[in-house]
XYZ file of C-alpha atoms in Angstrom:
290
model
C 18.146 -14.980 -32.375
C 20.246 -12.177 -30.993
C 20.262 -8.530 -31.495
C 23.552 -7.255 -32.468
C 24.177 -3.963 -30.414
C 25.981 -1.083 -31.756
C 28.827 0.702 -29.430
C 26.537 3.828 -28.997
C 23.868 1.371 -27.725
C 26.176 -0.363 -25.374
C 27.642 2.524 -23.857
C 23.761 4.102 -23.526
C 22.730 0.896 -21.537
C 26.196 1.103 -19.370
C 25.312 4.767 -18.440
C 21.432 3.572 -17.810
C 22.971 1.152 -15.117
C 25.043 3.502 -13.566
C 22.366 6.298 -13.154
C 19.755 3.788 -11.857
C 22.106 2.137 -9.505
C 23.116 5.750 -7.951
C 19.215 6.483 -7.722
C 18.768 3.344 -6.158
C 21.656 4.064 -3.631
C 20.241 7.705 -2.835
C 16.626 5.703 -2.267
C 18.147 3.392 0.531
C 20.170 6.039 2.258
C 17.288 7.237 4.443
C 16.347 3.503 5.154
C 19.824 2.622 5.969
C 20.129 5.689 8.133
C 16.802 4.750 10.343
C 17.879 1.242 10.613
C 21.530 2.132 11.444
C 20.235 4.749 14.440
C 17.839 1.993 15.749
C 20.742 -0.681 16.112
C 23.310 2.068 17.652
C 23.972 3.077 21.364
C 22.179 5.970 22.870
C 25.314 8.270 23.030
C 26.405 7.760 19.511
C 23.094 8.608 18.111
C 22.560 11.728 20.466
C 26.117 13.082 19.378
C 24.829 12.606 15.672
C 27.611 10.218 14.832
C 25.475 7.646 13.213
C 25.026 7.655 9.565
C 24.830 4.379 7.704
C 26.364 1.813 9.857
C 25.417 1.552 13.822
C 27.798 2.197 16.125
C 27.749 0.546 19.794
C 25.509 -2.251 18.431
C 22.247 -2.540 20.660
C 19.154 -3.989 20.405
C 17.451 -2.711 23.256
C 15.331 -0.332 21.140
C 13.441 -3.052 19.313
C 12.982 -5.460 22.528
C 11.385 -2.010 24.128
C 9.024 -1.498 20.975
C 8.316 -5.465 20.554
C 7.361 -5.523 24.239
C 5.074 -2.521 24.007
C 1.333 -3.385 24.096
C 0.179 -0.204 22.376
C 2.535 -1.261 19.588
C 0.915 -4.541 19.108
C -2.664 -3.183 19.526
C -1.910 -0.686 16.624
C -0.397 -3.214 14.665
C -3.042 -5.287 14.770
C -5.606 -2.337 13.780
C -3.624 -1.649 10.824
C -3.154 -5.207 9.886
C -7.058 -5.533 9.919
C -7.650 -2.580 7.931
C -5.061 -3.586 5.278
C -6.405 -6.984 4.833
C -9.918 -6.122 4.928
C -9.706 -3.307 3.101
C -7.364 -4.879 0.085
C -9.917 -7.848 -0.229
C -13.121 -5.869 -0.491
C -11.528 -3.233 -2.764
C -9.958 -5.836 -4.912
C -12.956 -7.878 -5.219
C -15.459 -5.153 -5.840
C -12.811 -3.537 -8.378
C -12.580 -6.530 -10.296
C -16.764 -6.776 -10.460
C -17.118 -3.340 -11.690
C -14.255 -3.880 -13.971
C -15.705 -7.036 -15.489
C -18.884 -5.262 -16.350
C -17.806 -2.240 -17.983
C -15.278 -3.933 -19.999
C -17.934 -6.108 -21.756
C -19.563 -4.410 -24.804
C -22.966 -5.459 -24.538
C -23.624 -3.487 -21.020
C -25.934 -0.648 -21.694
C -24.297 2.436 -20.009
C -20.765 1.356 -19.498
C -19.223 4.376 -20.565
C -21.410 6.623 -18.313
C -20.463 4.316 -15.771
C -16.502 4.885 -16.446
C -17.125 8.403 -16.728
C -18.562 8.866 -13.113
C -15.949 6.998 -11.923
C -12.973 8.771 -13.767
C -14.887 12.147 -12.710
C -13.945 11.364 -9.262
C -10.628 11.089 -9.921
C -10.480 14.919 -10.882
C -13.164 16.433 -8.554
C -14.108 14.711 -5.183
C -16.344 15.784 -2.485
C -13.866 17.001 -0.126
C -12.973 16.250 3.293
C -15.953 17.744 5.218
C -18.723 16.367 2.750
C -16.865 13.053 3.205
C -16.842 13.153 7.061
C -20.486 13.871 7.396
C -21.124 10.970 4.996
C -18.984 8.769 7.427
C -20.769 10.027 10.146
C -24.213 9.609 8.885
C -23.418 6.073 8.360
C -22.322 5.605 12.229
C -18.699 4.712 11.232
C -16.765 7.365 13.385
C -14.520 6.005 15.692
C -14.899 2.406 13.941
C -12.017 0.962 11.898
C -14.315 0.148 9.007
C -14.367 4.152 8.373
C -10.764 3.514 7.154
C -11.343 1.222 4.245
C -15.438 1.354 3.255
C -15.541 5.104 2.284
C -12.986 4.006 -0.607
C -13.669 0.600 -1.468
C -13.114 1.274 -5.348
C -10.460 3.085 -6.784
C -10.635 4.666 -10.237
C -7.386 4.208 -10.986
C -7.300 0.481 -10.176
C -10.546 0.263 -12.017
C -9.305 1.484 -15.073
C -6.406 -0.676 -15.008
C -8.392 -3.913 -14.717
C -11.098 -2.532 -17.323
C -8.830 -2.219 -19.801
C -7.205 -5.645 -19.109
C -10.201 -7.532 -19.339
C -10.988 -5.700 -22.776
C -7.961 -7.186 -24.136
C -9.152 -10.557 -23.351
C -10.627 -12.140 -26.698
C -14.249 -12.468 -26.899
C -14.222 -15.961 -28.330
C -13.149 -17.334 -24.892
C -16.159 -15.678 -23.193
C -18.642 -17.011 -26.270
C -17.036 -20.576 -25.835
C -17.581 -20.517 -21.997
C -21.252 -19.311 -22.624
C -21.881 -22.214 -24.904
C -20.739 -24.507 -22.146
C -23.280 -22.941 -19.938
C -21.307 -20.819 -17.977
C -22.820 -17.641 -16.331
C -21.065 -14.224 -15.558
C -19.370 -15.532 -12.317
C -18.034 -18.729 -13.539
C -16.529 -16.763 -16.548
C -15.141 -13.992 -14.082
C -13.639 -16.506 -11.695
C -12.527 -19.280 -13.871
C -11.437 -17.218 -16.871
C -10.984 -13.595 -16.453
C -9.401 -13.470 -13.077
C -6.686 -16.524 -13.771
C -5.732 -14.436 -16.890
C -5.570 -11.146 -15.081
C -3.342 -12.289 -12.037
C -0.529 -9.989 -12.768
C -2.693 -6.714 -13.064
C -4.605 -8.149 -9.997
C -1.407 -8.425 -8.170
C -0.269 -5.077 -8.949
C -3.526 -3.391 -7.606
C -3.604 -5.366 -4.752
C -0.100 -3.910 -3.960
C -1.211 -0.776 -4.629
C -4.262 -0.801 -2.354
C -2.300 -2.738 0.287
C 0.640 -0.164 0.581
C -2.344 2.753 0.591
C -3.911 1.213 3.724
C -1.089 0.464 5.545
C 0.600 3.928 5.228
C -2.675 5.665 5.670
C -2.201 8.435 8.385
C -4.621 11.211 7.273
C -7.910 9.286 7.798
C -7.382 7.344 11.058
C -6.614 10.958 12.490
C -9.774 12.039 11.376
C -12.243 9.376 12.022
C -10.658 7.409 15.038
C -10.678 9.179 18.391
C -10.211 5.824 20.854
C -6.654 5.251 21.610
C -7.535 1.505 21.280
C -8.357 1.779 17.783
C -5.431 4.019 16.545
C -3.504 2.399 13.674
C 0.165 2.195 13.423
C 0.936 5.329 11.308
C -0.884 7.303 14.224
C 1.386 5.393 16.779
C 4.301 6.626 14.964
C 3.334 9.937 14.868
C 2.941 9.826 18.891
C 6.102 8.278 19.252
C 7.863 10.372 17.047
C 6.547 13.503 18.407
C 6.683 12.255 22.289
C 3.168 13.610 22.552
C 0.206 12.312 24.614
C -1.443 11.168 21.476
C -0.238 7.935 22.427
C -0.366 6.615 25.951
C 3.270 7.278 27.022
C 2.550 5.652 30.205
C 3.599 2.228 28.289
C 6.933 3.523 27.690
C 7.977 2.992 31.112
C 11.744 3.168 30.626
C 12.055 6.260 28.422
C 14.969 7.582 30.357
C 17.206 4.631 29.378
C 16.697 5.079 25.540
C 17.322 7.879 23.403
C 13.941 8.941 21.382
C 15.643 9.108 18.219
C 16.629 5.168 18.829
C 13.152 4.233 20.026
C 11.695 6.014 16.519
C 14.294 4.434 14.296
C 13.269 0.991 15.785
C 9.289 1.703 15.461
C 9.789 3.037 11.869
C 11.631 -0.169 10.594
C 9.396 -2.374 12.769
C 6.387 -0.705 11.091
C 7.923 -1.282 7.297
C 8.899 -4.558 7.723
C 5.606 -6.268 6.928
C 5.462 -4.310 3.700
C 8.945 -5.442 2.723
C 8.081 -8.880 3.249
C 5.215 -8.804 1.229
C 6.521 -7.064 -1.690
C 9.160 -9.421 -3.252
C 6.027 -11.868 -3.525
C 4.370 -9.614 -5.842
C 7.033 -7.954 -7.395
C 7.315 -10.379 -10.461
C 3.855 -9.051 -11.511
C 4.266 -5.526 -10.937
C 5.776 -4.384 -14.205
C 3.866 -6.668 -16.386
C 0.669 -5.774 -14.657
C 0.676 -2.037 -14.624
C 2.073 -2.006 -18.173
C -0.653 -4.125 -19.911
C -3.743 -2.667 -18.024
C -2.295 1.174 -18.704
C -3.234 1.346 -22.514
C -6.370 3.485 -22.767
C -8.684 2.334 -24.816
């Protein structure tokens, strides 16, 4: 059945599309500018003549970055932290969310309150560092994902999603002899895939873009992540072993910076389209507070 729209509705929708298109173009400007600089010749970049389209097409900066050992070492560290952190964070969040979503669990409201309390009040940077040091995680990549393995925000989304699943499904499974783990993995998780994909994307982007924690907890150059590497390239400082950059005189630092930023962003750009179809549905369904 088609819905008849008035002229006012059509005009309103048209202007919505125009506004959203303008916002989308504005969001793309910085990205396109960085990409254009990374593909431009040094002289045009230094002169400030590059805006949205490359001038003097040149891929030397990408060859320069992709043959750099420090870049790949940092990339590997970031990939490890992102994959391990996302997997553990998602699994633990699902376990806790399923538990507190069951009405028969004693103290589930108190558990949720304690988690939500951490969203408003945290222990602070110094106490968190002391805890990490007490567990002997300083200068270990595990320090970048273990301290925050359960997100209160993601827990709220998953808890509310699980709460919307009819109890009759769980009761039927228990009659057939299913236990809690079987119910979780065979019933709850397949039904909650949109929300799981959503929180996984949130967590993945968070770990990938994390800059502060590596700066605080990691001291060895070989264990630094991609974001710290980017900071070193951007500042041309000794935070990164600049001896690896043996041809800096042949390239503009701005061009190298642009190529590095784009190379660091590209993996996330590849992942997002596969999860995008779940994104809106997952965030909307689980966002209703009960």
